[in-house]
């Protein structure tokens, strides 16, 4: 049921995204903007908007806000790939490898502005439009703060688990939180329900990112659609690496962009021996349980069940 609902709602979002870019010029700019969008993706964040709206009463149309959240997410991916020097995303070349860094920056900036334009032109009452724009604006600021923290970690010998979790919250989780809260605003949620929805999305987002760090290690490059083991090569201070380093382990190939296959294999052995991969998986499950508990403020119904199943999916994919 969840997979059917994800696909059905993703199609609706894609139709909206298509109208946003239809006939847009200059052609190459908008080809860069839509490069990742047309490459696929499950539209998880827009689906969160739609389900949260339905759970809250469904007073207004959530599609413009759902599309806006996907535009913001895509903008962050483009800029993130530039900073990480990644060459693959969703199984295709990254935007900056095809259009250059300057072109990629412009594409990201265009997506950012289009997101808020889409909300501004929606049919929601003005006060709801204003609230949604405020929530997403704050999320974008937090994302930039989190990205800065992530970059700064690369130059540090050690990072605490608490610092990592703060970075993940800002860089990844706040957009899930904002997606859920925006859906609540559109749907007519009460203040308490909005807060619960935000916390649901935020905690899901933390679990999602921890799971993403695990997938970077255990999934194949074909399954990931991006460079496998890039976190080891780049010396990323993920929860896995932080845990292993706290145990006094030395991780081969950590921070070596030219690491050999054998060095990477030995790095994986270290992370498995220290129990660091399992520790990350257990932590993701703990955050998932906290997230699902936040929906207790809503009565049981089909939409609530879908949101709970979506939360499980975020942390189970790849296993």
PDB file of C-alpha atoms in Angstrom:
ATOM      1  CA  UNK A   1       0.000   0.000   0.000  1.00  0.00           C
ATOM      2  CA  UNK A   2       2.777   2.428   0.885  1.00  0.00           C
ATOM      3  CA  UNK A   3       4.614   1.920  -2.416  1.00  0.00           C
ATOM      4  CA  UNK A   4       1.380   2.483  -4.343  1.00  0.00           C
ATOM      5  CA  UNK A   5       0.658   5.676  -2.408  1.00  0.00           C
ATOM      6  CA  UNK A   6       4.219   6.949  -2.837  1.00  0.00           C
ATOM      7  CA  UNK A   7       4.066   6.483  -6.595  1.00  0.00           C
ATOM      8  CA  UNK A   8       0.591   7.992  -6.921  1.00  0.00           C
ATOM      9  CA  UNK A   9       1.484  11.093  -4.950  1.00  0.00           C
ATOM     10  CA  UNK A  10       4.866  11.419  -6.663  1.00  0.00           C
ATOM     11  CA  UNK A  11       3.092  11.550 -10.033  1.00  0.00           C
ATOM     12  CA  UNK A  12       0.931  14.445  -8.846  1.00  0.00           C
ATOM     13  CA  UNK A  13       3.994  16.341  -7.617  1.00  0.00           C
ATOM     14  CA  UNK A  14       5.826  15.658 -10.888  1.00  0.00           C
ATOM     15  CA  UNK A  15       2.908  17.065 -12.865  1.00  0.00           C
ATOM     16  CA  UNK A  16       3.130  20.268 -10.834  1.00  0.00           C
ATOM     17  CA  UNK A  17       6.908  20.456 -11.270  1.00  0.00           C
ATOM     18  CA  UNK A  18       6.449  20.032 -15.022  1.00  0.00           C
ATOM     19  CA  UNK A  19       4.175  23.069 -15.220  1.00  0.00           C
ATOM     20  CA  UNK A  20       6.678  25.177 -13.253  1.00  0.00           C
ATOM     21  CA  UNK A  21       9.420  24.660 -15.853  1.00  0.00           C
ATOM     22  CA  UNK A  22       7.317  24.356 -19.006  1.00  0.00           C
ATOM     23  CA  UNK A  23       8.722  26.623 -21.738  1.00  0.00           C
ATOM     24  CA  UNK A  24      11.241  28.237 -19.380  1.00  0.00           C
ATOM     25  CA  UNK A  25      14.270  29.981 -20.867  1.00  0.00           C
ATOM     26  CA  UNK A  26      17.324  30.005 -21.094  1.00  0.00           C
ATOM     27  CA  UNK A  27      16.977  26.334 -22.008  1.00  0.00           C
ATOM     28  CA  UNK A  28      20.343  25.208 -20.612  1.00  0.00           C
ATOM     29  CA  UNK A  29      19.706  26.836 -17.237  1.00  0.00           C
ATOM     30  CA  UNK A  30      16.435  24.986 -16.826  1.00  0.00           C
ATOM     31  CA  UNK A  31      17.910  21.735 -18.124  1.00  0.00           C
ATOM     32  CA  UNK A  32      20.413  22.039 -15.283  1.00  0.00           C
ATOM     33  CA  UNK A  33      17.596  22.876 -12.830  1.00  0.00           C
ATOM     34  CA  UNK A  34      15.549  19.808 -13.768  1.00  0.00           C
ATOM     35  CA  UNK A  35      18.456  17.380 -14.287  1.00  0.00           C
ATOM     36  CA  UNK A  36      17.945  15.609 -10.943  1.00  0.00           C
ATOM     37  CA  UNK A  37      14.169  16.055 -10.959  1.00  0.00           C
ATOM     38  CA  UNK A  38      13.751  14.169 -14.233  1.00  0.00           C
ATOM     39  CA  UNK A  39      16.244  11.516 -13.096  1.00  0.00           C
ATOM     40  CA  UNK A  40      13.672  10.188 -10.649  1.00  0.00           C
ATOM     41  CA  UNK A  41      13.569  10.098  -6.883  1.00  0.00           C
ATOM     42  CA  UNK A  42      10.766   8.950  -4.596  1.00  0.00           C
ATOM     43  CA  UNK A  43       9.603  12.480  -3.666  1.00  0.00           C
ATOM     44  CA  UNK A  44       9.598  11.479  -0.008  1.00  0.00           C
ATOM     45  CA  UNK A  45       9.553  15.030   1.366  1.00  0.00           C
ATOM     46  CA  UNK A  46       6.631  16.162  -0.832  1.00  0.00           C
ATOM     47  CA  UNK A  47       4.713  13.045   0.187  1.00  0.00           C
ATOM     48  CA  UNK A  48       5.264  14.013   3.827  1.00  0.00           C
ATOM     49  CA  UNK A  49       3.699  17.414   3.033  1.00  0.00           C
ATOM     50  CA  UNK A  50       0.681  15.776   1.407  1.00  0.00           C
ATOM     51  CA  UNK A  51       0.079  13.165   4.103  1.00  0.00           C
ATOM     52  CA  UNK A  52       0.526  15.689   6.929  1.00  0.00           C
ATOM     53  CA  UNK A  53      -2.008  17.944   5.217  1.00  0.00           C
ATOM     54  CA  UNK A  54      -4.533  15.116   4.919  1.00  0.00           C
ATOM     55  CA  UNK A  55      -3.953  14.041   8.520  1.00  0.00           C
ATOM     56  CA  UNK A  56      -4.607  17.630   9.678  1.00  0.00           C
ATOM     57  CA  UNK A  57      -7.923  18.046   7.895  1.00  0.00           C
ATOM     58  CA  UNK A  58      -6.956  18.842   4.291  1.00  0.00           C
ATOM     59  CA  UNK A  59      -8.365  22.369   4.263  1.00  0.00           C
ATOM     60  CA  UNK A  60      -6.307  23.565   1.254  1.00  0.00           C
ATOM     61  CA  UNK A  61      -4.362  22.141  -1.685  1.00  0.00           C
ATOM     62  CA  UNK A  62      -0.917  20.917  -0.520  1.00  0.00           C
ATOM     63  CA  UNK A  63       0.556  20.344  -4.010  1.00  0.00           C
ATOM     64  CA  UNK A  64       2.255  23.767  -4.464  1.00  0.00           C
ATOM     65  CA  UNK A  65       3.965  23.427  -1.069  1.00  0.00           C
ATOM     66  CA  UNK A  66       4.883  19.813  -1.807  1.00  0.00           C
ATOM     67  CA  UNK A  67       6.482  20.881  -5.081  1.00  0.00           C
ATOM     68  CA  UNK A  68       8.259  23.764  -3.337  1.00  0.00           C
ATOM     69  CA  UNK A  69       9.793  21.371  -0.804  1.00  0.00           C
ATOM     70  CA  UNK A  70      11.105  19.195  -3.650  1.00  0.00           C
ATOM     71  CA  UNK A  71      12.590  22.261  -5.350  1.00  0.00           C
ATOM     72  CA  UNK A  72      14.372  23.230  -2.134  1.00  0.00           C
ATOM     73  CA  UNK A  73      15.624  19.680  -1.669  1.00  0.00           C
ATOM     74  CA  UNK A  74      16.963  19.620  -5.243  1.00  0.00           C
ATOM     75  CA  UNK A  75      18.684  22.962  -4.755  1.00  0.00           C
ATOM     76  CA  UNK A  76      20.492  21.575  -1.707  1.00  0.00           C
ATOM     77  CA  UNK A  77      21.583  18.468  -3.639  1.00  0.00           C
ATOM     78  CA  UNK A  78      23.141  20.526  -6.427  1.00  0.00           C
ATOM     79  CA  UNK A  79      25.116  22.723  -4.048  1.00  0.00           C
ATOM     80  CA  UNK A  80      26.045  19.761  -1.837  1.00  0.00           C
ATOM     81  CA  UNK A  81      27.493  17.903  -4.826  1.00  0.00           C
ATOM     82  CA  UNK A  82      29.633  20.906  -5.727  1.00  0.00           C
ATOM     83  CA  UNK A  83      31.091  21.087  -2.233  1.00  0.00           C
ATOM     84  CA  UNK A  84      31.643  17.319  -1.980  1.00  0.00           C
ATOM     85  CA  UNK A  85      33.022  17.067  -5.536  1.00  0.00           C
ATOM     86  CA  UNK A  86      30.684  14.121  -6.169  1.00  0.00           C
ATOM     87  CA  UNK A  87      30.411  12.965  -9.769  1.00  0.00           C
ATOM     88  CA  UNK A  88      27.255  10.827  -9.559  1.00  0.00           C
ATOM     89  CA  UNK A  89      23.756  11.463  -8.229  1.00  0.00           C
ATOM     90  CA  UNK A  90      20.769   9.173  -8.876  1.00  0.00           C
ATOM     91  CA  UNK A  91      22.930   7.193 -11.272  1.00  0.00           C
ATOM     92  CA  UNK A  92      23.670  10.147 -13.559  1.00  0.00           C
ATOM     93  CA  UNK A  93      26.484  12.738 -13.757  1.00  0.00           C
ATOM     94  CA  UNK A  94      26.115  15.547 -11.231  1.00  0.00           C
ATOM     95  CA  UNK A  95      24.988  18.979 -12.394  1.00  0.00           C
ATOM     96  CA  UNK A  96      28.366  20.638 -11.870  1.00  0.00           C
ATOM     97  CA  UNK A  97      30.170  17.989 -13.948  1.00  0.00           C
ATOM     98  CA  UNK A  98      27.881  18.769 -16.912  1.00  0.00           C
ATOM     99  CA  UNK A  99      27.322  22.520 -16.632  1.00  0.00           C
ATOM    100  CA  UNK A 100      30.312  23.597 -14.541  1.00  0.00           C
ATOM    101  CA  UNK A 101      30.323  24.978 -11.014  1.00  0.00           C
ATOM    102  CA  UNK A 102      29.024  28.403 -12.024  1.00  0.00           C
ATOM    103  CA  UNK A 103      26.148  26.862 -13.948  1.00  0.00           C
ATOM    104  CA  UNK A 104      25.319  24.544 -11.061  1.00  0.00           C
ATOM    105  CA  UNK A 105      25.281  27.414  -8.561  1.00  0.00           C
ATOM    106  CA  UNK A 106      22.882  29.354 -10.803  1.00  0.00           C
ATOM    107  CA  UNK A 107      20.662  26.294 -11.188  1.00  0.00           C
ATOM    108  CA  UNK A 108      20.523  25.844  -7.417  1.00  0.00           C
ATOM    109  CA  UNK A 109      19.740  29.512  -6.865  1.00  0.00           C
ATOM    110  CA  UNK A 110      16.964  29.351  -9.463  1.00  0.00           C
ATOM    111  CA  UNK A 111      15.373  26.346  -7.787  1.00  0.00           C
ATOM    112  CA  UNK A 112      15.513  28.138  -4.437  1.00  0.00           C
ATOM    113  CA  UNK A 113      13.680  31.193  -5.765  1.00  0.00           C
ATOM    114  CA  UNK A 114      11.178  29.099  -7.748  1.00  0.00           C
ATOM    115  CA  UNK A 115      10.224  27.271  -4.546  1.00  0.00           C
ATOM    116  CA  UNK A 116       9.011  30.418  -2.839  1.00  0.00           C
ATOM    117  CA  UNK A 117       7.440  31.760  -6.027  1.00  0.00           C
ATOM    118  CA  UNK A 118       5.401  28.555  -6.239  1.00  0.00           C
ATOM    119  CA  UNK A 119       4.033  29.040  -2.721  1.00  0.00           C
ATOM    120  CA  UNK A 120       3.377  32.751  -3.316  1.00  0.00           C
ATOM    121  CA  UNK A 121       1.222  31.898  -6.347  1.00  0.00           C
ATOM    122  CA  UNK A 122      -0.767  29.181  -4.578  1.00  0.00           C
ATOM    123  CA  UNK A 123      -4.479  29.514  -3.810  1.00  0.00           C
ATOM    124  CA  UNK A 124      -4.037  29.296  -0.026  1.00  0.00           C
ATOM    125  CA  UNK A 125      -5.184  32.184   2.167  1.00  0.00           C
ATOM    126  CA  UNK A 126      -2.442  34.841   2.533  1.00  0.00           C
ATOM    127  CA  UNK A 127      -1.781  34.013   6.197  1.00  0.00           C
ATOM    128  CA  UNK A 128      -1.117  30.380   5.363  1.00  0.00           C
ATOM    129  CA  UNK A 129       1.199  31.325   2.484  1.00  0.00           C
ATOM    130  CA  UNK A 130       3.112  33.592   4.851  1.00  0.00           C
ATOM    131  CA  UNK A 131       3.447  30.903   7.517  1.00  0.00           C
ATOM    132  CA  UNK A 132       4.627  28.286   5.015  1.00  0.00           C
ATOM    133  CA  UNK A 133       7.219  30.660   3.571  1.00  0.00           C
ATOM    134  CA  UNK A 134       8.450  31.483   7.090  1.00  0.00           C
ATOM    135  CA  UNK A 135       8.804  27.799   8.042  1.00  0.00           C
ATOM    136  CA  UNK A 136      10.683  26.919   4.847  1.00  0.00           C
ATOM    137  CA  UNK A 137      12.884  30.030   5.039  1.00  0.00           C
ATOM    138  CA  UNK A 138      14.007  29.039   8.530  1.00  0.00           C
ATOM    139  CA  UNK A 139      14.675  25.523   7.283  1.00  0.00           C
ATOM    140  CA  UNK A 140      16.870  26.831   4.456  1.00  0.00           C
ATOM    141  CA  UNK A 141      18.902  28.890   6.913  1.00  0.00           C
ATOM    142  CA  UNK A 142      19.372  25.820   9.122  1.00  0.00           C
ATOM    143  CA  UNK A 143      20.436  23.746   6.107  1.00  0.00           C
ATOM    144  CA  UNK A 144      23.187  26.267   5.326  1.00  0.00           C
ATOM    145  CA  UNK A 145      24.301  26.218   8.969  1.00  0.00           C
ATOM    146  CA  UNK A 146      24.394  22.438   8.938  1.00  0.00           C
ATOM    147  CA  UNK A 147      26.357  22.318   5.698  1.00  0.00           C
ATOM    148  CA  UNK A 148      28.883  24.758   7.161  1.00  0.00           C
ATOM    149  CA  UNK A 149      29.239  22.559  10.240  1.00  0.00           C
ATOM    150  CA  UNK A 150      29.719  19.494   8.037  1.00  0.00           C
ATOM    151  CA  UNK A 151      32.462  21.250   6.078  1.00  0.00           C
ATOM    152  CA  UNK A 152      34.182  22.460   9.237  1.00  0.00           C
ATOM    153  CA  UNK A 153      34.280  18.923  10.636  1.00  0.00           C
ATOM    154  CA  UNK A 154      36.619  17.892   7.815  1.00  0.00           C
ATOM    155  CA  UNK A 155      39.393  20.085   9.252  1.00  0.00           C
ATOM    156  CA  UNK A 156      39.001  18.785  12.795  1.00  0.00           C
ATOM    157  CA  UNK A 157      40.712  15.781  14.319  1.00  0.00           C
ATOM    158  CA  UNK A 158      37.660  14.848  16.384  1.00  0.00           C
ATOM    159  CA  UNK A 159      33.924  15.556  16.440  1.00  0.00           C
ATOM    160  CA  UNK A 160      31.556  14.546  19.230  1.00  0.00           C
ATOM    161  CA  UNK A 161      28.418  12.519  18.673  1.00  0.00           C
ATOM    162  CA  UNK A 162      26.346  15.462  19.911  1.00  0.00           C
ATOM    163  CA  UNK A 163      27.963  17.785  17.366  1.00  0.00           C
ATOM    164  CA  UNK A 164      27.269  15.272  14.613  1.00  0.00           C
ATOM    165  CA  UNK A 165      23.598  15.013  15.611  1.00  0.00           C
ATOM    166  CA  UNK A 166      23.259  18.805  15.664  1.00  0.00           C
ATOM    167  CA  UNK A 167      24.785  18.987  12.185  1.00  0.00           C
ATOM    168  CA  UNK A 168      22.454  16.265  10.866  1.00  0.00           C
ATOM    169  CA  UNK A 169      19.441  17.984  12.383  1.00  0.00           C
ATOM    170  CA  UNK A 170      20.281  21.238  10.636  1.00  0.00           C
ATOM    171  CA  UNK A 171      21.540  19.863   7.338  1.00  0.00           C
ATOM    172  CA  UNK A 172      18.945  17.121   6.724  1.00  0.00           C
ATOM    173  CA  UNK A 173      16.296  16.750   9.393  1.00  0.00           C
ATOM    174  CA  UNK A 174      14.876  20.276   9.443  1.00  0.00           C
ATOM    175  CA  UNK A 175      13.574  19.941   5.871  1.00  0.00           C
ATOM    176  CA  UNK A 176      11.624  16.818   6.836  1.00  0.00           C
ATOM    177  CA  UNK A 177      10.367  18.699   9.888  1.00  0.00           C
ATOM    178  CA  UNK A 178       9.422  21.708   7.785  1.00  0.00           C
ATOM    179  CA  UNK A 179       7.703  19.482   5.212  1.00  0.00           C
ATOM    180  CA  UNK A 180       5.515  17.934   7.917  1.00  0.00           C
ATOM    181  CA  UNK A 181       4.748  21.272   9.576  1.00  0.00           C
ATOM    182  CA  UNK A 182       3.940  22.962   6.274  1.00  0.00           C
ATOM    183  CA  UNK A 183       1.553  20.119   5.484  1.00  0.00           C
ATOM    184  CA  UNK A 184      -0.065  20.724   8.844  1.00  0.00           C
ATOM    185  CA  UNK A 185      -0.406  24.450   8.154  1.00  0.00           C
ATOM    186  CA  UNK A 186      -2.060  23.799   4.800  1.00  0.00           C
ATOM    187  CA  UNK A 187      -4.336  21.170   6.311  1.00  0.00           C
ATOM    188  CA  UNK A 188      -5.484  23.327   9.227  1.00  0.00           C
ATOM    189  CA  UNK A 189      -3.590  21.712  12.120  1.00  0.00           C
ATOM    190  CA  UNK A 190      -3.725  23.193  15.608  1.00  0.00           C
ATOM    191  CA  UNK A 191      -0.584  24.647  17.194  1.00  0.00           C
ATOM    192  CA  UNK A 192       0.029  21.436  19.137  1.00  0.00           C
ATOM    193  CA  UNK A 193      -0.481  19.304  16.047  1.00  0.00           C
ATOM    194  CA  UNK A 194       1.909  21.468  14.038  1.00  0.00           C
ATOM    195  CA  UNK A 195       4.572  21.053  16.717  1.00  0.00           C
ATOM    196  CA  UNK A 196       4.026  17.289  16.783  1.00  0.00           C
ATOM    197  CA  UNK A 197       4.271  17.071  12.994  1.00  0.00           C
ATOM    198  CA  UNK A 198       7.493  19.093  12.968  1.00  0.00           C
ATOM    199  CA  UNK A 199       9.032  16.845  15.609  1.00  0.00           C
ATOM    200  CA  UNK A 200       7.884  13.760  13.712  1.00  0.00           C
ATOM    201  CA  UNK A 201       9.614  15.000  10.567  1.00  0.00           C
ATOM    202  CA  UNK A 202      12.726  16.198  12.386  1.00  0.00           C
ATOM    203  CA  UNK A 203      13.290  12.919  14.209  1.00  0.00           C
ATOM    204  CA  UNK A 204      12.561  10.935  11.043  1.00  0.00           C
ATOM    205  CA  UNK A 205      15.102  13.096   9.236  1.00  0.00           C
ATOM    206  CA  UNK A 206      17.827  12.326  11.775  1.00  0.00           C
ATOM    207  CA  UNK A 207      17.103   8.608  11.468  1.00  0.00           C
ATOM    208  CA  UNK A 208      17.063   8.950   7.667  1.00  0.00           C
ATOM    209  CA  UNK A 209      20.505  10.591   7.553  1.00  0.00           C
ATOM    210  CA  UNK A 210      22.087   8.067   9.897  1.00  0.00           C
ATOM    211  CA  UNK A 211      20.658   5.349   7.654  1.00  0.00           C
ATOM    212  CA  UNK A 212      22.041   7.177   4.613  1.00  0.00           C
ATOM    213  CA  UNK A 213      25.505   7.101   6.188  1.00  0.00           C
ATOM    214  CA  UNK A 214      25.130   3.345   6.680  1.00  0.00           C
ATOM    215  CA  UNK A 215      24.023   2.878   3.079  1.00  0.00           C
ATOM    216  CA  UNK A 216      27.117   4.688   1.851  1.00  0.00           C
ATOM    217  CA  UNK A 217      29.080   1.782   3.308  1.00  0.00           C
ATOM    218  CA  UNK A 218      26.881  -1.276   2.773  1.00  0.00           C
ATOM    219  CA  UNK A 219      25.052  -0.569  -0.506  1.00  0.00           C
ATOM    220  CA  UNK A 220      26.458  -1.025  -3.996  1.00  0.00           C
ATOM    221  CA  UNK A 221      27.172   1.981  -6.218  1.00  0.00           C
ATOM    222  CA  UNK A 222      24.359   0.900  -8.563  1.00  0.00           C
ATOM    223  CA  UNK A 223      21.903   0.781  -5.669  1.00  0.00           C
ATOM    224  CA  UNK A 224      23.044   4.137  -4.311  1.00  0.00           C
ATOM    225  CA  UNK A 225      23.062   5.922  -7.645  1.00  0.00           C
ATOM    226  CA  UNK A 226      26.117   7.832  -6.423  1.00  0.00           C
ATOM    227  CA  UNK A 227      29.739   7.227  -5.515  1.00  0.00           C
ATOM    228  CA  UNK A 228      29.976   4.344  -3.023  1.00  0.00           C
ATOM    229  CA  UNK A 229      32.193   4.656   0.076  1.00  0.00           C
ATOM    230  CA  UNK A 230      32.581   8.378  -0.609  1.00  0.00           C
ATOM    231  CA  UNK A 231      32.223   9.142   3.114  1.00  0.00           C
ATOM    232  CA  UNK A 232      35.388   7.143   3.878  1.00  0.00           C
ATOM    233  CA  UNK A 233      37.324   8.670   1.003  1.00  0.00           C
ATOM    234  CA  UNK A 234      36.315  12.182   2.054  1.00  0.00           C
ATOM    235  CA  UNK A 235      36.957  11.564   5.746  1.00  0.00           C
ATOM    236  CA  UNK A 236      33.375  12.420   6.677  1.00  0.00           C
ATOM    237  CA  UNK A 237      32.748  12.552  10.432  1.00  0.00           C
ATOM    238  CA  UNK A 238      29.634  10.383  10.321  1.00  0.00           C
ATOM    239  CA  UNK A 239      28.217   8.728  13.422  1.00  0.00           C
ATOM    240  CA  UNK A 240      29.886   5.503  12.255  1.00  0.00           C
ATOM    241  CA  UNK A 241      33.332   7.084  12.009  1.00  0.00           C
ATOM    242  CA  UNK A 242      32.888   9.022  15.266  1.00  0.00           C
ATOM    243  CA  UNK A 243      31.989   5.811  17.103  1.00  0.00           C
ATOM    244  CA  UNK A 244      34.946   3.897  15.657  1.00  0.00           C
ATOM    245  CA  UNK A 245      37.411   6.683  16.431  1.00  0.00           C
ATOM    246  CA  UNK A 246      36.067   6.941  19.983  1.00  0.00           C
ATOM    247  CA  UNK A 247      37.036   3.279  20.403  1.00  0.00           C
ATOM    248  CA  UNK A 248      40.616   4.159  19.507  1.00  0.00           C
ATOM    249  CA  UNK A 249      40.398   2.567  16.065  1.00  0.00           C
ATOM    250  CA  UNK A 250      42.389   3.713  13.055  1.00  0.00           C
ATOM    251  CA  UNK A 251      40.306   3.716   9.879  1.00  0.00           C
ATOM    252  CA  UNK A 252      42.362   2.877   6.765  1.00  0.00           C
ATOM    253  CA  UNK A 253      41.781   5.156   3.747  1.00  0.00           C
ATOM    254  CA  UNK A 254      39.901   7.686   5.887  1.00  0.00           C
ATOM    255  CA  UNK A 255      40.202  11.024   4.080  1.00  0.00           C
ATOM    256  CA  UNK A 256      42.147   9.513   1.163  1.00  0.00           C
ATOM    257  CA  UNK A 257      40.356  10.330  -2.084  1.00  0.00           C
ATOM    258  CA  UNK A 258      42.687   7.999  -3.978  1.00  0.00           C
ATOM    259  CA  UNK A 259      42.254   5.011  -1.637  1.00  0.00           C
ATOM    260  CA  UNK A 260      42.612   1.576  -3.187  1.00  0.00           C
ATOM    261  CA  UNK A 261      39.904  -1.084  -3.125  1.00  0.00           C
ATOM    262  CA  UNK A 262      41.945  -3.097  -0.634  1.00  0.00           C
ATOM    263  CA  UNK A 263      42.320  -0.126   1.714  1.00  0.00           C
ATOM    264  CA  UNK A 264      38.575   0.513   1.571  1.00  0.00           C
ATOM    265  CA  UNK A 265      37.882  -3.155   2.300  1.00  0.00           C
ATOM    266  CA  UNK A 266      40.110  -2.975   5.374  1.00  0.00           C
ATOM    267  CA  UNK A 267      38.337   0.200   6.490  1.00  0.00           C
ATOM    268  CA  UNK A 268      35.026  -1.642   6.338  1.00  0.00           C
ATOM    269  CA  UNK A 269      36.478  -4.462   8.432  1.00  0.00           C
ATOM    270  CA  UNK A 270      37.498  -1.965  11.119  1.00  0.00           C
ATOM    271  CA  UNK A 271      34.032  -0.379  11.178  1.00  0.00           C
ATOM    272  CA  UNK A 272      32.404  -3.784  11.488  1.00  0.00           C
ATOM    273  CA  UNK A 273      34.820  -5.023  14.170  1.00  0.00           C
ATOM    274  CA  UNK A 274      34.251  -1.947  16.361  1.00  0.00           C
ATOM    275  CA  UNK A 275      30.487  -2.423  16.055  1.00  0.00           C
ATOM    276  CA  UNK A 276      30.202   1.081  14.632  1.00  0.00           C
ATOM    277  CA  UNK A 277      27.882   0.206  11.761  1.00  0.00           C
ATOM    278  CA  UNK A 278      25.544  -1.652  14.106  1.00  0.00           C
ATOM    279  CA  UNK A 279      25.691   1.253  16.569  1.00  0.00           C
ATOM    280  CA  UNK A 280      24.539   3.638  13.851  1.00  0.00           C
ATOM    281  CA  UNK A 281      21.728   1.317  12.822  1.00  0.00           C
ATOM    282  CA  UNK A 282      20.549   1.014  16.430  1.00  0.00           C
ATOM    283  CA  UNK A 283      20.665   4.795  16.863  1.00  0.00           C
ATOM    284  CA  UNK A 284      18.563   5.283  13.726  1.00  0.00           C
ATOM    285  CA  UNK A 285      15.972   2.879  15.116  1.00  0.00           C
ATOM    286  CA  UNK A 286      15.876   4.805  18.399  1.00  0.00           C
ATOM    287  CA  UNK A 287      15.143   8.080  16.611  1.00  0.00           C
ATOM    288  CA  UNK A 288      12.555   6.342  14.453  1.00  0.00           C
ATOM    289  CA  UNK A 289      10.667   5.149  17.549  1.00  0.00           C
ATOM    290  CA  UNK A 290      10.690   8.673  19.005  1.00  0.00           C
ATOM    291  CA  UNK A 291       9.411  10.084  15.703  1.00  0.00           C
ATOM    292  CA  UNK A 292       6.495   7.681  15.441  1.00  0.00           C
ATOM    293  CA  UNK A 293       5.436   8.415  19.031  1.00  0.00           C
ATOM    294  CA  UNK A 294       4.917  12.084  18.091  1.00  0.00           C
ATOM    295  CA  UNK A 295       1.895  11.122  15.980  1.00  0.00           C
ATOM    296  CA  UNK A 296       0.054   9.897  19.089  1.00  0.00           C
ATOM    297  CA  UNK A 297      -1.685  13.291  19.200  1.00  0.00           C
ATOM    298  CA  UNK A 298      -3.657  12.251  16.103  1.00  0.00           C
ATOM    299  CA  UNK A 299      -6.441   9.688  16.057  1.00  0.00           C
ATOM    300  CA  UNK A 300      -5.717   6.433  14.272  1.00  0.00           C
ATOM    301  CA  UNK A 301      -6.689   6.498  10.606  1.00  0.00           C
ATOM    302  CA  UNK A 302      -5.470   5.333   7.202  1.00  0.00           C
ATOM    303  CA  UNK A 303      -3.377   8.452   6.581  1.00  0.00           C
ATOM    304  CA  UNK A 304      -1.689   8.192   9.984  1.00  0.00           C
ATOM    305  CA  UNK A 305      -0.855   4.564   9.206  1.00  0.00           C
ATOM    306  CA  UNK A 306       0.715   5.654   5.910  1.00  0.00           C
ATOM    307  CA  UNK A 307       2.867   8.241   7.682  1.00  0.00           C
ATOM    308  CA  UNK A 308       4.031   5.647  10.189  1.00  0.00           C
ATOM    309  CA  UNK A 309       4.829   3.221   7.353  1.00  0.00           C
ATOM    310  CA  UNK A 310       6.712   5.982   5.555  1.00  0.00           C
ATOM    311  CA  UNK A 311       8.779   6.554   8.685  1.00  0.00           C
ATOM    312  CA  UNK A 312       9.664   2.846   8.744  1.00  0.00           C
ATOM    313  CA  UNK A 313      10.565   2.982   5.054  1.00  0.00           C
ATOM    314  CA  UNK A 314      12.990   5.863   5.599  1.00  0.00           C
ATOM    315  CA  UNK A 315      15.074   3.727   7.936  1.00  0.00           C
ATOM    316  CA  UNK A 316      14.589   0.303   6.368  1.00  0.00           C
ATOM    317  CA  UNK A 317      15.543   1.075   2.750  1.00  0.00           C
ATOM    318  CA  UNK A 318      18.595  -0.831   1.655  1.00  0.00           C
ATOM    319  CA  UNK A 319      18.331  -3.579   4.280  1.00  0.00           C
TER     320      UNK A 319
END
